[in-house]
């Protein structure tokens, strides 16, 4: 559920007409709904009520300070993948004590930063990384709390670029290796084993692979506990999918039922790392039509959002619905909606049926709250978008549009 609805033909974010935001701030602009963000967080919390758990919002989905601040206020923790993300969490008032740190390439500097900050645990992805973390722990004189990220070798049945749980993936370690590494860690003075972790992929829309993966990992957790490891956290990662067009992912309640059944009797505190499910449908990206262009074979609509602003269509062939900010009457025609970036892959929507817009018409690119702004770049020397947060009838700019001077900050001619 989200809070983007038409009121007399005009698309609103909560009670604010999107046209008013575009008028005041310009385009491209990301617009988020506080009510939707909050609702998503609370629905997941309610689904796991009665089970000791911690929701660690996956920062990479949308790392804007105001979004992090909102989840921190809700009592959430964070799943980070870099020292930069840790700094953002701290700047936004998030608690390092509720933060877990994943990723295959943590540097010793990032480990030291995170250990000093007092994070909840490191999700370690290789034997050499474990040794590096042990060295950092000994250097600082503190045992670094860690979980091993295991690879359950399950096909998440999602796009290959966002599937992480196959044995050919760079993420995690195989089960047998994990068992050997926990055993080795007993003698490592800079480490303390506190949990077990997995994450099988993103935009998961089927319960079956989740069930298989989490059951396997829960089995390993039980066996490690029996061997005397003092583990308390079972981190099952994120990945719950959302509806972009006609996908029917499990609801948070169905997801919770699947998970809770699989982890029964582990006695663990569950860690959940949802990213997309919390923010994806809580944001839209406003864009303006620049030109219509007819060729002998096609009709193009050229808009001012490029692949630098939202890379998902170009990177994953992802589908984003396009809604006119003000409805226009007419018969839909088939168009390709393209951005201004000089790449053939800069196509926002291919062969889409739309009522042909006029120049200067506004569209909302729907479901753009996750992996939108956080993956944006300045390619083609395009300053990055502004971001706005709506709350009821109020709204405010939470990130100013970049200026051209920002583009060359730190450069020397
Ligand atoms: C990206 C990521 C997540 C979040 O994935 P979503 O699909 O956005 O829920 C969670 N955990 C880890 C380790 C990740 O890399």
Short mmCIF file of C-alpha atoms and ligand atoms in Angstrom, two decimals:
data_model
loop_
_atom_site.label_atom_id
_atom_site.label_comp_id
_atom_site.label_asym_id
_atom_site.label_seq_id
_atom_site.Cartn_x
_atom_site.Cartn_y
_atom_site.Cartn_z
CA UNK A 1 0.00 0.00 0.00
CA UNK A 2 1.20 3.53 -0.69
CA UNK A 3 -0.03 7.08 -0.41
CA UNK A 4 0.21 8.24 -4.04
CA UNK A 5 -3.33 8.75 -5.32
CA UNK A 6 -5.29 10.88 -7.78
CA UNK A 7 -7.52 13.62 -6.43
CA UNK A 8 -9.70 15.06 -9.23
CA UNK A 9 -7.24 13.94 -11.88
CA UNK A 10 -4.17 15.30 -10.10
CA UNK A 11 -1.65 12.87 -8.61
CA UNK A 12 -0.91 13.57 -4.94
CA UNK A 13 1.67 12.36 -2.45
CA UNK A 14 -0.47 12.16 0.69
CA UNK A 15 -2.24 15.56 0.59
CA UNK A 16 0.28 17.36 -1.58
CA UNK A 17 -0.21 17.71 -5.36
CA UNK A 18 2.96 16.50 -7.07
CA UNK A 19 2.54 19.29 -9.62
CA UNK A 20 3.09 21.84 -6.84
CA UNK A 21 6.37 20.17 -5.83
CA UNK A 22 7.58 20.06 -9.45
CA UNK A 23 6.66 23.72 -9.85
CA UNK A 24 8.61 24.75 -6.74
CA UNK A 25 11.63 22.43 -6.91
CA UNK A 26 11.88 21.57 -10.61
CA UNK A 27 12.57 18.16 -12.10
CA UNK A 28 13.93 15.50 -11.83
CA UNK A 29 12.91 15.24 -8.18
CA UNK A 30 12.44 12.23 -5.94
CA UNK A 31 9.39 12.52 -3.68
CA UNK A 32 8.87 10.23 -0.67
CA UNK A 33 5.82 9.73 1.52
CA UNK A 34 6.38 9.70 5.29
CA UNK A 35 3.10 7.83 5.86
CA UNK A 36 4.16 5.06 3.44
CA UNK A 37 7.67 4.72 4.88
CA UNK A 38 6.31 4.55 8.41
CA UNK A 39 3.53 2.18 7.48
CA UNK A 40 5.90 -0.26 5.79
CA UNK A 41 8.21 -0.31 8.80
CA UNK A 42 5.31 -0.89 11.20
CA UNK A 43 3.71 -3.63 9.08
CA UNK A 44 6.96 -5.62 9.15
CA UNK A 45 7.31 -4.99 12.90
CA UNK A 46 3.75 -6.21 13.52
CA UNK A 47 4.32 -9.30 11.38
CA UNK A 48 7.17 -10.36 13.68
CA UNK A 49 5.53 -9.26 16.94
CA UNK A 50 6.03 -11.82 19.68
CA UNK A 51 9.38 -12.96 18.26
CA UNK A 52 12.61 -11.33 19.46
CA UNK A 53 13.79 -9.50 16.37
CA UNK A 54 15.55 -6.43 15.04
CA UNK A 55 14.73 -4.77 11.72
CA UNK A 56 18.00 -3.60 10.21
CA UNK A 57 16.96 -1.42 7.28
CA UNK A 58 19.31 -1.99 4.35
CA UNK A 59 20.88 1.42 3.87
CA UNK A 60 21.98 0.90 0.28
CA UNK A 61 18.35 0.87 -0.93
CA UNK A 62 18.01 4.54 -0.02
CA UNK A 63 20.70 6.15 2.10
CA UNK A 64 19.31 9.67 2.32
CA UNK A 65 19.71 11.07 5.85
CA UNK A 66 16.04 11.98 6.34
CA UNK A 67 14.97 8.44 5.40
CA UNK A 68 17.52 6.92 7.80
CA UNK A 69 16.41 9.34 10.52
CA UNK A 70 12.79 8.28 10.10
CA UNK A 71 13.63 4.58 10.54
CA UNK A 72 15.92 5.36 13.49
CA UNK A 73 12.99 7.14 15.16
CA UNK A 74 10.86 4.03 14.57
CA UNK A 75 13.43 2.06 16.56
CA UNK A 76 15.03 0.39 13.56
CA UNK A 77 18.59 -0.77 13.15
CA UNK A 78 20.63 -0.71 9.96
CA UNK A 79 22.35 -3.05 7.53
CA UNK A 80 25.40 -1.33 6.06
CA UNK A 81 27.94 -2.29 3.40
CA UNK A 82 30.59 0.42 3.82
CA UNK A 83 32.18 2.86 6.23
CA UNK A 84 30.40 5.63 4.35
CA UNK A 85 27.04 4.05 5.14
CA UNK A 86 28.03 3.76 8.81
CA UNK A 87 28.88 7.46 8.85
CA UNK A 88 25.47 8.22 7.32
CA UNK A 89 23.69 6.11 9.96
CA UNK A 90 25.51 7.98 12.72
CA UNK A 91 24.87 11.37 11.11
CA UNK A 92 21.15 10.51 10.89
CA UNK A 93 20.95 9.61 14.58
CA UNK A 94 20.90 5.84 14.04
CA UNK A 95 22.35 3.50 16.62
CA UNK A 96 25.62 1.69 15.76
CA UNK A 97 24.63 -0.86 18.42
CA UNK A 98 21.78 -1.90 16.14
CA UNK A 99 23.90 -1.95 12.98
CA UNK A 100 25.22 -4.97 11.08
CA UNK A 101 27.99 -4.71 8.48
CA UNK A 102 27.98 -6.93 5.37
CA UNK A 103 29.94 -6.97 2.11
CA UNK A 104 32.79 -9.01 0.61
CA UNK A 105 35.34 -6.19 0.58
CA UNK A 106 35.44 -4.45 3.95
CA UNK A 107 38.82 -2.74 4.40
CA UNK A 108 40.73 -2.95 7.70
CA UNK A 109 40.10 0.81 8.08
CA UNK A 110 36.34 0.28 7.75
CA UNK A 111 36.48 -2.59 10.24
CA UNK A 112 38.31 -0.42 12.76
CA UNK A 113 35.83 2.44 12.25
CA UNK A 114 32.90 0.07 12.81
CA UNK A 115 34.45 -1.67 15.81
CA UNK A 116 35.21 1.69 17.44
CA UNK A 117 31.62 2.80 16.78
CA UNK A 118 30.38 -0.33 18.57
CA UNK A 119 28.34 -2.03 15.84
CA UNK A 120 26.23 -5.08 16.65
CA UNK A 121 28.09 -7.47 14.35
CA UNK A 122 30.18 -7.95 11.25
CA UNK A 123 28.74 -10.30 8.66
CA UNK A 124 31.94 -11.92 7.42
CA UNK A 125 32.12 -13.32 3.89
CA UNK A 126 35.49 -15.13 3.59
CA UNK A 127 38.32 -16.80 5.52
CA UNK A 128 40.77 -14.01 4.76
CA UNK A 129 38.25 -11.40 5.84
CA UNK A 130 37.83 -13.27 9.14
CA UNK A 131 41.59 -13.17 9.68
CA UNK A 132 41.67 -9.45 8.89
CA UNK A 133 38.86 -8.81 11.37
CA UNK A 134 40.68 -10.84 14.03
CA UNK A 135 43.80 -8.72 13.45
CA UNK A 136 41.77 -5.50 13.82
CA UNK A 137 40.15 -6.82 17.02
CA UNK A 138 43.53 -7.70 18.54
CA UNK A 139 45.00 -4.35 17.51
CA UNK A 140 42.15 -2.42 19.14
CA UNK A 141 42.04 -4.78 22.13
CA UNK A 142 38.42 -5.76 21.61
CA UNK A 143 36.75 -8.89 20.36
CA UNK A 144 34.94 -8.09 17.13
CA UNK A 145 31.42 -9.61 17.20
CA UNK A 146 30.84 -11.53 14.00
CA UNK A 147 28.48 -13.80 12.10
CA UNK A 148 29.53 -15.78 9.06
CA UNK A 149 27.46 -15.16 5.97
CA UNK A 150 26.70 -18.56 4.54
CA UNK A 151 25.65 -19.30 1.03
CA UNK A 152 22.69 -21.68 1.11
CA UNK A 153 23.06 -22.45 -2.64
CA UNK A 154 19.43 -21.72 -3.46
CA UNK A 155 18.15 -20.18 -6.67
CA UNK A 156 16.19 -17.14 -5.56
CA UNK A 157 14.51 -16.98 -9.00
CA UNK A 158 15.14 -13.30 -9.42
CA UNK A 159 17.26 -11.32 -11.93
CA UNK A 160 20.79 -12.76 -12.09
CA UNK A 161 22.30 -9.37 -11.17
CA UNK A 162 20.41 -9.35 -7.84
CA UNK A 163 20.64 -13.04 -7.01
CA UNK A 164 23.25 -13.68 -4.33
CA UNK A 165 22.60 -17.14 -2.87
CA UNK A 166 23.90 -19.46 -5.59
CA UNK A 167 27.18 -21.27 -5.11
CA UNK A 168 28.60 -19.38 -8.12
CA UNK A 169 27.92 -16.06 -6.33
CA UNK A 170 30.70 -13.97 -4.79
CA UNK A 171 28.74 -13.68 -1.54
CA UNK A 172 29.01 -15.80 1.59
CA UNK A 173 30.86 -19.05 2.27
CA UNK A 174 29.67 -22.64 1.76
CA UNK A 175 28.25 -24.42 4.83
CA UNK A 176 31.22 -26.79 5.29
CA UNK A 177 33.67 -23.91 5.20
CA UNK A 178 31.54 -21.97 7.70
CA UNK A 179 31.68 -24.86 10.17
CA UNK A 180 35.48 -24.99 9.84
CA UNK A 181 35.80 -21.22 10.24
CA UNK A 182 33.67 -21.09 13.39
CA UNK A 183 35.95 -23.81 14.80
CA UNK A 184 39.07 -21.81 13.91
CA UNK A 185 37.59 -18.63 15.38
CA UNK A 186 37.53 -20.25 18.83
CA UNK A 187 41.28 -19.69 19.02
CA UNK A 188 41.21 -16.17 17.58
CA UNK A 189 41.51 -13.58 20.35
CA UNK A 190 40.19 -10.68 18.31
CA UNK A 191 36.86 -12.31 17.54
CA UNK A 192 33.63 -13.34 19.18
CA UNK A 193 31.09 -15.47 17.29
CA UNK A 194 27.63 -14.04 17.97
CA UNK A 195 25.48 -15.05 15.01
CA UNK A 196 24.90 -16.62 11.63
CA UNK A 197 23.87 -14.74 8.49
CA UNK A 198 22.51 -15.25 4.98
CA UNK A 199 20.95 -13.14 2.22
CA UNK A 200 19.86 -14.88 -0.96
CA UNK A 201 18.94 -12.03 -3.23
CA UNK A 202 16.67 -9.12 -3.92
CA UNK A 203 13.17 -8.59 -5.32
CA UNK A 204 12.16 -12.11 -4.20
CA UNK A 205 8.57 -12.73 -5.18
CA UNK A 206 8.22 -16.40 -4.25
CA UNK A 207 8.08 -17.89 -0.78
CA UNK A 208 9.48 -21.30 -1.76
CA UNK A 209 13.17 -20.41 -2.25
CA UNK A 210 13.09 -18.30 0.95
CA UNK A 211 11.69 -21.23 2.85
CA UNK A 212 14.34 -23.63 1.55
CA UNK A 213 17.22 -21.22 2.18
CA UNK A 214 16.16 -20.10 5.66
CA UNK A 215 15.40 -23.69 6.74
CA UNK A 216 18.90 -24.75 5.68
CA UNK A 217 20.51 -21.85 7.54
CA UNK A 218 18.34 -22.42 10.64
CA UNK A 219 19.49 -26.07 10.60
CA UNK A 220 23.11 -24.96 10.64
CA UNK A 221 22.33 -22.48 13.44
CA UNK A 222 20.84 -25.23 15.60
CA UNK A 223 23.82 -27.48 14.95
CA UNK A 224 26.32 -24.73 15.84
CA UNK A 225 24.43 -24.04 19.07
CA UNK A 226 24.60 -27.76 19.90
CA UNK A 227 28.36 -27.59 19.36
CA UNK A 228 28.51 -24.93 22.05
CA UNK A 229 28.90 -21.71 20.09
CA UNK A 230 27.24 -18.91 22.05
CA UNK A 231 25.30 -17.53 19.10
CA UNK A 232 22.34 -15.21 19.66
CA UNK A 233 21.54 -13.72 16.25
CA UNK A 234 20.12 -15.42 13.21
CA UNK A 235 20.27 -12.86 10.40
CA UNK A 236 18.09 -13.90 7.46
CA UNK A 237 18.93 -10.92 5.24
CA UNK A 238 16.49 -8.93 3.17
CA UNK A 239 15.15 -9.36 -0.31
CA UNK A 240 11.38 -9.29 0.07
CA UNK A 241 10.05 -8.10 -3.28
CA UNK A 242 7.53 -5.41 -4.12
CA UNK A 243 4.96 -4.88 -6.87
CA UNK A 244 6.38 -2.84 -9.77
CA UNK A 245 3.79 -4.05 -12.29
CA UNK A 246 2.05 -7.40 -11.78
CA UNK A 247 4.36 -9.22 -9.37
CA UNK A 248 2.64 -10.76 -6.35
CA UNK A 249 5.30 -11.04 -3.63
CA UNK A 250 4.37 -12.51 -0.26
CA UNK A 251 2.86 -9.93 2.10
CA UNK A 252 4.91 -9.12 5.20
CA UNK A 253 2.53 -11.38 7.18
CA UNK A 254 3.01 -14.31 4.75
CA UNK A 255 6.75 -13.66 4.73
CA UNK A 256 6.79 -13.73 8.55
CA UNK A 257 4.85 -17.02 8.63
CA UNK A 258 7.36 -18.63 6.23
CA UNK A 259 10.33 -17.31 8.19
CA UNK A 260 9.02 -18.11 11.65
CA UNK A 261 8.18 -21.66 10.67
CA UNK A 262 11.70 -22.17 9.30
CA UNK A 263 13.49 -20.75 12.35
CA UNK A 264 11.30 -22.46 14.96
CA UNK A 265 13.18 -23.65 18.07
CA UNK A 266 16.41 -21.83 17.24
CA UNK A 267 15.90 -19.56 20.26
CA UNK A 268 17.63 -16.81 18.32
CA UNK A 269 17.00 -13.11 18.02
CA UNK A 270 16.05 -12.69 14.37
CA UNK A 271 17.68 -9.98 12.32
CA UNK A 272 15.82 -8.84 9.21
CA UNK A 273 17.41 -6.66 6.56
CA UNK A 274 14.60 -5.31 4.38
CA UNK A 275 15.53 -2.55 1.97
CA UNK A 276 13.28 -2.41 -1.08
CA UNK A 277 10.18 -3.59 0.81
CA UNK A 278 10.37 -0.55 3.12
CA UNK A 279 11.22 2.20 0.64
CA UNK A 280 10.49 1.04 -2.93
CA UNK A 281 6.85 1.97 -3.16
CA UNK A 282 7.27 4.94 -0.83
CA UNK A 283 8.93 7.07 -3.50
CA UNK A 284 8.32 8.43 -7.00
CA UNK A 285 10.57 10.31 -9.37
CA UNK A 286 9.08 13.38 -11.04
CA UNK A 287 10.05 14.04 -14.62
CA UNK A 288 9.04 16.51 -17.31
CA UNK A 289 8.44 15.80 -20.98
CA UNK A 290 10.96 17.65 -23.15
CA UNK A 291 10.10 16.51 -26.67
CA UNK A 292 8.04 14.07 -28.70
CA UNK A 293 9.86 12.61 -31.65
CA UNK A 294 8.40 10.50 -34.43
CA UNK A 295 10.54 8.32 -36.65
CA UNK A 296 9.21 6.07 -39.44
CA UNK A 297 9.05 3.16 -36.97
CA UNK A 298 8.54 4.62 -33.51
CA UNK A 299 7.27 7.39 -31.32
CA UNK A 300 9.69 8.57 -28.66
CA UNK A 301 8.88 10.65 -25.64
CA UNK A 302 12.05 12.37 -24.40
CA UNK A 303 11.96 13.18 -20.68
CA UNK A 304 14.41 14.90 -18.33
CA UNK A 305 15.09 11.80 -16.21
CA UNK A 306 18.10 9.87 -17.41
CA UNK A 307 19.77 6.60 -16.52
CA UNK A 308 22.09 8.62 -14.28
CA UNK A 309 19.06 9.55 -12.14
CA UNK A 310 17.43 6.09 -12.15
CA UNK A 311 19.56 3.28 -13.49
CA UNK A 312 17.26 0.30 -12.81
CA UNK A 313 15.64 0.12 -16.26
CA UNK A 314 19.04 0.26 -18.01
CA UNK A 315 20.80 -2.06 -15.54
CA UNK A 316 18.15 -4.72 -14.84
CA UNK A 317 15.59 -4.08 -17.60
CA UNK A 318 13.39 -3.13 -14.67
CA UNK A 319 9.80 -2.00 -15.16
CA UNK A 320 8.58 1.23 -13.57
CA UNK A 321 4.99 2.35 -14.04
CA UNK A 322 4.60 5.89 -15.39
CA UNK A 323 1.67 7.96 -14.16
CA UNK A 324 0.77 11.35 -15.59
CA UNK A 325 0.87 13.92 -12.79
CA UNK A 326 -2.24 15.48 -14.33
CA UNK A 327 -4.45 13.04 -16.21
CA UNK A 328 -4.94 13.70 -19.89
CA UNK A 329 -7.81 12.33 -21.99
CA UNK A 330 -7.08 10.38 -25.13
CA UNK A 331 -6.36 7.03 -26.68
CA UNK A 332 -3.12 5.36 -25.54
CA UNK A 333 -0.43 4.95 -28.18
CA UNK A 334 2.72 2.87 -28.01
CA UNK A 335 5.81 4.95 -27.19
CA UNK A 336 9.36 4.52 -26.00
CA UNK A 337 10.08 6.88 -23.11
CA UNK A 338 13.76 7.80 -23.21
CA UNK A 339 16.13 9.96 -21.22
CA UNK A 340 18.67 12.55 -22.36
CA UNK A 341 21.81 10.51 -21.64
CA UNK A 342 23.93 9.60 -24.65
CA UNK A 343 23.56 5.82 -24.36
CA UNK A 344 21.14 3.60 -26.26
CA UNK A 345 20.31 1.88 -22.96
CA UNK A 346 18.89 5.12 -21.54
CA UNK A 347 15.30 3.95 -22.00
CA UNK A 348 12.90 4.47 -19.10
CA UNK A 349 10.03 2.50 -20.66
CA UNK A 350 9.98 0.50 -23.88
CA UNK A 351 6.85 -0.05 -25.99
CA UNK A 352 4.64 1.48 -23.30
CA UNK A 353 1.00 2.40 -23.97
CA UNK A 354 0.52 6.02 -22.91
CA UNK A 355 -1.81 8.83 -23.84
CA UNK A 356 0.58 10.94 -25.91
CA UNK A 357 1.73 13.74 -23.60
CA UNK A 358 2.26 17.36 -24.53
CA UNK A 359 5.60 19.10 -24.08
CA UNK A 360 6.14 20.11 -20.40
CA UNK A 361 3.70 17.48 -19.11
CA UNK A 362 4.83 15.85 -15.87
CA UNK A 363 5.07 12.16 -15.12
CA UNK A 364 5.67 10.31 -11.89
CA UNK A 365 7.99 7.34 -12.29
CA UNK A 366 6.42 5.03 -9.72
CA UNK A 367 8.12 2.69 -7.21
CA UNK A 368 11.35 4.68 -7.39
CA UNK A 369 12.10 4.85 -3.65
CA UNK A 370 14.58 1.95 -3.65
CA UNK A 371 17.84 1.82 -5.60
CA UNK A 372 16.93 5.11 -7.26
CA UNK A 373 18.71 8.07 -5.69
CA UNK A 374 21.23 5.79 -3.96
CA UNK A 375 22.40 4.41 -7.33
CA UNK A 376 22.33 7.74 -9.15
CA UNK A 377 25.43 9.26 -10.68
CA UNK A 378 26.49 12.42 -12.46
CA UNK A 379 27.19 10.64 -15.77
CA UNK A 380 27.01 13.08 -18.70
CA UNK A 381 27.82 15.75 -16.07
CA UNK A 382 24.21 15.90 -14.98
CA UNK A 383 23.80 17.23 -11.41
CA UNK A 384 21.87 14.76 -9.27
CA UNK A 385 18.18 15.20 -8.45
CA UNK A 386 16.62 16.97 -5.52
CA UNK A 387 14.69 14.94 -2.94
CA UNK A 388 11.50 15.92 -1.13
CA UNK A 389 9.76 14.34 1.85
CA UNK A 390 6.01 14.75 2.16
CA UNK A 391 4.24 14.43 5.50
CA UNK A 392 0.47 14.91 5.35
CA UNK A 393 -0.16 18.32 3.84
CA UNK A 394 3.42 19.46 4.46
CA UNK A 395 6.57 18.86 2.46
CA UNK A 396 10.21 19.82 2.59
CA UNK A 397 13.38 19.49 0.53
CA UNK A 398 15.57 16.83 2.18
CA UNK A 399 18.34 17.08 -0.42
CA UNK A 400 18.97 20.11 -2.55
CA UNK A 401 19.48 19.62 -6.24
CA UNK A 402 23.19 19.39 -6.99
CA UNK A 403 24.74 22.41 -8.68
CA UNK A 404 27.19 22.34 -11.56
CA UNK A 405 29.87 23.60 -9.15
CA UNK A 406 29.26 20.45 -7.07
CA UNK A 407 30.19 18.44 -10.15
CA UNK A 408 33.84 19.48 -10.04
CA UNK A 409 34.34 19.80 -6.29
CA UNK A 410 37.86 18.57 -5.50
CA UNK A 411 39.01 18.68 -9.12
CA UNK A 412 41.98 20.64 -10.38
CA UNK A 413 42.14 21.89 -13.98
C1 LIG B 1 21.00 -5.40 -0.55
C2 LIG B 1 21.00 -6.17 0.69
C3 LIG B 1 19.83 -6.26 1.48
C4 LIG B 1 18.54 -5.61 1.09
O1 LIG B 1 17.94 -6.18 -0.02
P1 LIG B 1 16.46 -5.73 -0.45
O2 LIG B 1 16.18 -6.55 -1.64
O3 LIG B 1 16.52 -4.28 -0.76
O4 LIG B 1 15.57 -6.03 0.70
C5 LIG B 1 19.91 -6.94 2.67
N1 LIG B 1 21.05 -7.54 3.07
C6 LIG B 1 22.18 -7.51 2.34
C7 LIG B 1 23.39 -8.18 2.82
C8 LIG B 1 22.18 -6.82 1.11
O5 LIG B 1 23.30 -6.80 0.39
#
